[in-house]
C-alpha atoms as a PDB file:
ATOM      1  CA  UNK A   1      68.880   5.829  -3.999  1.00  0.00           C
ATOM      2  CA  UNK A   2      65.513   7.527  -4.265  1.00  0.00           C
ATOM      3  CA  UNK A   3      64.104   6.440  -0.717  1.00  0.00           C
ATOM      4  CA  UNK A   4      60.296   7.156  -1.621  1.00  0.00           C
ATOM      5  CA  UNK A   5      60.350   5.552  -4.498  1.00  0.00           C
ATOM      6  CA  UNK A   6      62.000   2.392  -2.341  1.00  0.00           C
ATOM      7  CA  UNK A   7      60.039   2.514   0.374  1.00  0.00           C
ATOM      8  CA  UNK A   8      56.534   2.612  -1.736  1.00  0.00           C
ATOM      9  CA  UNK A   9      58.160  -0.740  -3.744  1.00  0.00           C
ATOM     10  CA  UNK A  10      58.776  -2.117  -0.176  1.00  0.00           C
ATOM     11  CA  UNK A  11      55.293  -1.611   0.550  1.00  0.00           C
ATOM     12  CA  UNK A  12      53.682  -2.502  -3.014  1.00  0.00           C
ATOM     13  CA  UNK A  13      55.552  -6.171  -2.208  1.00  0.00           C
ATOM     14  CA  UNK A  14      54.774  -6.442   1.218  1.00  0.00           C
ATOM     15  CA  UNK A  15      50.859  -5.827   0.243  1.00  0.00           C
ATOM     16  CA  UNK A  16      51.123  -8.093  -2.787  1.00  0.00           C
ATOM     17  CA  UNK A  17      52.737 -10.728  -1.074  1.00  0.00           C
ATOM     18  CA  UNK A  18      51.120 -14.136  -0.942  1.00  0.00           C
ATOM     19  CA  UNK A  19      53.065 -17.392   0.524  1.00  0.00           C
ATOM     20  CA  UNK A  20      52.708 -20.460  -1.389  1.00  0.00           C
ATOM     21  CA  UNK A  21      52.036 -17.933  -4.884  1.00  0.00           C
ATOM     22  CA  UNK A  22      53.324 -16.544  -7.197  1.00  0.00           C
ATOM     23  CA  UNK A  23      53.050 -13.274  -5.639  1.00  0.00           C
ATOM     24  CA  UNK A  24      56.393 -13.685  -3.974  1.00  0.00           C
ATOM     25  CA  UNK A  25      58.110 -10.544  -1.579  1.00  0.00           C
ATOM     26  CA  UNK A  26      60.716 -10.292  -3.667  1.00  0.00           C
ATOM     27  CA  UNK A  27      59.462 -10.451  -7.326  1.00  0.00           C
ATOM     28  CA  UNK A  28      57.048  -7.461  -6.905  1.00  0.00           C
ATOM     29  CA  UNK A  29      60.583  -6.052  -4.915  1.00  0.00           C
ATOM     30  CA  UNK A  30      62.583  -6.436  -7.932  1.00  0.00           C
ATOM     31  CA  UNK A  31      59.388  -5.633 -10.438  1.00  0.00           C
ATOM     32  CA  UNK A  32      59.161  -9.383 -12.643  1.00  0.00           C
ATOM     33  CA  UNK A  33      57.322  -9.492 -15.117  1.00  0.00           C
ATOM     34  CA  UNK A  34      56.532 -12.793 -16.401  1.00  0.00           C
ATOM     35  CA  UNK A  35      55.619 -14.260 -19.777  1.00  0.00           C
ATOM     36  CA  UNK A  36      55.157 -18.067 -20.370  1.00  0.00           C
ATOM     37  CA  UNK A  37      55.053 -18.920 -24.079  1.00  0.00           C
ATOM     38  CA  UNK A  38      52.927 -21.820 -24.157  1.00  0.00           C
ATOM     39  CA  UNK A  39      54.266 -22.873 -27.707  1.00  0.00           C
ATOM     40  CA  UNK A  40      57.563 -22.454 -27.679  1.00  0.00           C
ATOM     41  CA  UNK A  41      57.549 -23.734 -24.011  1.00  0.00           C
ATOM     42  CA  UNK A  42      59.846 -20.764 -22.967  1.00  0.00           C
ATOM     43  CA  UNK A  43      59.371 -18.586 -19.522  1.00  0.00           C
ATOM     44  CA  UNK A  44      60.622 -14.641 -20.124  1.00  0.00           C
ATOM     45  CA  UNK A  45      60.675 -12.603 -17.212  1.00  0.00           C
ATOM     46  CA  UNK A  46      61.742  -9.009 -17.609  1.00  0.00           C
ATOM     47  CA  UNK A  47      63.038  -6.686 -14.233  1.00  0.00           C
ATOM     48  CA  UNK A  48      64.210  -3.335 -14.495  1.00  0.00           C
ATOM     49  CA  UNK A  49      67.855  -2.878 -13.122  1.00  0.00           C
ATOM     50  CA  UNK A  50      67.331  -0.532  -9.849  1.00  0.00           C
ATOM     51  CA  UNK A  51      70.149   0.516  -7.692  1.00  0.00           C
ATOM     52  CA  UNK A  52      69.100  -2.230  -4.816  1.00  0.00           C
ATOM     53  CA  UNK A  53      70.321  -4.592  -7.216  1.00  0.00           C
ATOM     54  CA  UNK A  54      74.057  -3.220  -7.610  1.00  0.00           C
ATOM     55  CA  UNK A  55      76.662  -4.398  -5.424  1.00  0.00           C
ATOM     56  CA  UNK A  56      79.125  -2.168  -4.133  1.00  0.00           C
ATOM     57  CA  UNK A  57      80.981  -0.964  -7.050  1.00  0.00           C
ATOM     58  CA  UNK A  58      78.306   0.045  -8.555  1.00  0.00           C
ATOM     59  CA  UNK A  59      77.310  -2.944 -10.824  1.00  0.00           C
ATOM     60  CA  UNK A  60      74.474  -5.785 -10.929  1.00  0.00           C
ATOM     61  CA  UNK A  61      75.096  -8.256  -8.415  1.00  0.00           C
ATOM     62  CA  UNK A  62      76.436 -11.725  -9.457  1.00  0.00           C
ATOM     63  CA  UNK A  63      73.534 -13.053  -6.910  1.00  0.00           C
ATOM     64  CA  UNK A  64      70.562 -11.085  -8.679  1.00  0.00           C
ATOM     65  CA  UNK A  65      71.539 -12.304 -11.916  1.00  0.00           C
ATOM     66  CA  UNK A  66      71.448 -16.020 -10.396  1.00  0.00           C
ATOM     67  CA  UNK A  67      68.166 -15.296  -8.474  1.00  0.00           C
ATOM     68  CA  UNK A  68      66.487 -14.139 -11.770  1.00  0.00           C
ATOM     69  CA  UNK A  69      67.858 -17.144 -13.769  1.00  0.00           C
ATOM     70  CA  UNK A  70      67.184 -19.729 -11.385  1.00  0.00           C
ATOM     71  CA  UNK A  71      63.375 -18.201 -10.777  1.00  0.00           C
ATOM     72  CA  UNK A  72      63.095 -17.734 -14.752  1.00  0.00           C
ATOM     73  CA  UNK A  73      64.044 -21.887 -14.706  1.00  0.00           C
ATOM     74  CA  UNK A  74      62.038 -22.913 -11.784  1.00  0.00           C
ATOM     75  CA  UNK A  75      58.959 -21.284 -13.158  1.00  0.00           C
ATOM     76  CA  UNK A  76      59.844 -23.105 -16.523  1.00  0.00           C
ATOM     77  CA  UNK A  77      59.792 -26.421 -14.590  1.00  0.00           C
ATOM     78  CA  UNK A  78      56.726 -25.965 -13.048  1.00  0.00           C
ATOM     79  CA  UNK A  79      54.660 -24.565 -16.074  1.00  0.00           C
ATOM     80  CA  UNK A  80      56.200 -27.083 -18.673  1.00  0.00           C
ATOM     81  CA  UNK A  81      57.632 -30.094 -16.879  1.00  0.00           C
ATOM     82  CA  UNK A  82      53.887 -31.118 -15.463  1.00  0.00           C
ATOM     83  CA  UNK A  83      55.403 -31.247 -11.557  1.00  0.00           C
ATOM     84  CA  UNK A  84      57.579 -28.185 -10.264  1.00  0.00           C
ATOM     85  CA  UNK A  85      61.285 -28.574  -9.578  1.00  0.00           C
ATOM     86  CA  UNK A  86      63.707 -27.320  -7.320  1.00  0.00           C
ATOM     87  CA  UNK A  87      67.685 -27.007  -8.307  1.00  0.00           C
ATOM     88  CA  UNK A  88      69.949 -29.273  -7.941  1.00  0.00           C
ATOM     89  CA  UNK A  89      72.848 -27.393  -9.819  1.00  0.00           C
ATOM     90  CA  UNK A  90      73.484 -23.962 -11.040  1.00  0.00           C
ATOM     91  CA  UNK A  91      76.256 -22.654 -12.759  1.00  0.00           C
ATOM     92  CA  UNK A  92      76.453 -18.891 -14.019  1.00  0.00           C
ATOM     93  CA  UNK A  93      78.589 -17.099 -16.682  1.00  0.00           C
ATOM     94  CA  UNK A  94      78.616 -13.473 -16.112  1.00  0.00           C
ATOM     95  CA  UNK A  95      79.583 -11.991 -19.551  1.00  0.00           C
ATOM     96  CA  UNK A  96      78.889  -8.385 -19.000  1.00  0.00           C
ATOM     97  CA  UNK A  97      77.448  -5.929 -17.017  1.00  0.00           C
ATOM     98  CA  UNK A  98      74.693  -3.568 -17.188  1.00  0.00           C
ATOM     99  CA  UNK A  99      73.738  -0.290 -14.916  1.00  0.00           C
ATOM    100  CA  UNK A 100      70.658   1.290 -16.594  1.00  0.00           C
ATOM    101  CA  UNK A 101      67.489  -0.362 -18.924  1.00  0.00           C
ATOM    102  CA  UNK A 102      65.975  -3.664 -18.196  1.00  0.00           C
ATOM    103  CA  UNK A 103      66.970  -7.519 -17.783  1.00  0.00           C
ATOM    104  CA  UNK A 104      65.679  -9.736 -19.887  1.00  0.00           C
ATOM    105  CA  UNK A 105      66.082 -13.366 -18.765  1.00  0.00           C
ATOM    106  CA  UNK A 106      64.478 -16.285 -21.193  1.00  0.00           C
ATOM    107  CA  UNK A 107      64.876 -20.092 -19.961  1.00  0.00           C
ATOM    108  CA  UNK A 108      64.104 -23.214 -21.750  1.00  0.00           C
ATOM    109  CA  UNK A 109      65.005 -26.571 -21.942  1.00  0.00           C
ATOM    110  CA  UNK A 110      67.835 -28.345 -23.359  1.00  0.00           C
ATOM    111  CA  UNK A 111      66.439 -31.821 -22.004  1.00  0.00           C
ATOM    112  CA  UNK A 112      63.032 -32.834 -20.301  1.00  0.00           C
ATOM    113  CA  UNK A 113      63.143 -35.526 -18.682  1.00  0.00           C
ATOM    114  CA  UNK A 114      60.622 -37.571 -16.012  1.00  0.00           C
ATOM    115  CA  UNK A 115      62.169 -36.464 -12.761  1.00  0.00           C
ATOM    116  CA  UNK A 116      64.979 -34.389 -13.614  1.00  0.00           C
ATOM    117  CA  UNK A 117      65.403 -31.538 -16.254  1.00  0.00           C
ATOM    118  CA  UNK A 118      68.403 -29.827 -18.239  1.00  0.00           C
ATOM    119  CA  UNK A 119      67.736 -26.265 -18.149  1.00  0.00           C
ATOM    120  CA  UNK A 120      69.157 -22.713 -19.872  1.00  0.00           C
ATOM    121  CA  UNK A 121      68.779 -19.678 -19.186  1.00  0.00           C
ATOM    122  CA  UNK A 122      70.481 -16.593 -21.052  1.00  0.00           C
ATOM    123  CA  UNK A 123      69.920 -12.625 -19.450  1.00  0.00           C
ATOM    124  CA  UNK A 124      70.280 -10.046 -21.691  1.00  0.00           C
ATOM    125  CA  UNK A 125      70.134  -5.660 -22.015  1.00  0.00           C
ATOM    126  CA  UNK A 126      67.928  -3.706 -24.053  1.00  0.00           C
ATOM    127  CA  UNK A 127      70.381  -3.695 -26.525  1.00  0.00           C
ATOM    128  CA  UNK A 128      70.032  -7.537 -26.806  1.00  0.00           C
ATOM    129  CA  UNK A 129      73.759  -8.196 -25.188  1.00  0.00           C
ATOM    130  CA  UNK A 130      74.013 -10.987 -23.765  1.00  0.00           C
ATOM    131  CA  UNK A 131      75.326 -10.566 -19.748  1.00  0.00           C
ATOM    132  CA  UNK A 132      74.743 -14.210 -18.503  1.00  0.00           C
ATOM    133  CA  UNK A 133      74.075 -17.343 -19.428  1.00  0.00           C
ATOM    134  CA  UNK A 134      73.207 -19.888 -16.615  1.00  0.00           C
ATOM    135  CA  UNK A 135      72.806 -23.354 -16.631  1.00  0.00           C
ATOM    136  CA  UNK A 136      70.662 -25.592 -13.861  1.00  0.00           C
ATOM    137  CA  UNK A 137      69.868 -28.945 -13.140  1.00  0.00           C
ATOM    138  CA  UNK A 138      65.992 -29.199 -11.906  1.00  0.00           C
ATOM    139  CA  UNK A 139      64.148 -32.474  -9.911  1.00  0.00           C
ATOM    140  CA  UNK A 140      61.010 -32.948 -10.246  1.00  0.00           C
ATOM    141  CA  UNK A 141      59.036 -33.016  -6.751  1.00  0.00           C
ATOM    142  CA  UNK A 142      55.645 -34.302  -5.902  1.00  0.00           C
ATOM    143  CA  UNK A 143      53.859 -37.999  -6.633  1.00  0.00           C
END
């Protein structure tokens, strides 16, 4: 692990960070990038796989993928549901694994409802595989 290079992303995220935000510790940490596409009322984010996010064999921790699903989801929620959610229920499929490139995670709904919302989430490589597919359960807060 390049300890420069980690330390300098510590502090880029510790500089950027900005409670109650989107500028969140840990996104600029992990390097989201986020895309909301208004039309198709999808939320992409995109995080290149670093060594902080293997566990100890060597391989993408089962908890990262989750993290970027249910943040992919959440930000869905909020941008497309009028009021922003929280989880109520997550459940992961971890299909595959990938050490090098990017993650590509793309939620959207399956059902939109007034309070609560069905959501989906799939991660996949650069080479389009698919390593994940997560499934959440989102309530509405606020009013």
């Amino acid at each position: 692990m390049d300890k420069t290079k980690l330390r300098e992303q510590f502090e880029h995220a510790l500089n950027t960070h900005e409670e109650g935000t989107g500028q969140l510790f840990l996104y600029s940490l992990l390097d989201f990038d986020f895309e909301y596409d208004e039309e198709q009322k999808v939320v992409r984010i995109q995080a290149p796989i670093s060594e902080m996010m293997y566990n100890p064999l060597g391989y993408i921790h089962g908890g990262i993928i989750s993290y970027i699903a249910d943040t992919a989801m959440g930000h869905l929620c909020a941008a497309f549901a009028d009021r922003p959610g929280v989880s109520l229920e997550l459940k992961t499929q971890f299909l595959r694994s990938a050490k090098t490139g990017s993650l590509h995670a793309e939620a959207y709904f399956l059902k939109k409802g007034n309070q609560i919302q069905f959501v989906e989430c799939t991660i996949n490589d650069d080479q389009h595989r698919l390593l994940a597919k997560v499934t959440g359960t989102f309530y509405s807060i606020g009013e």
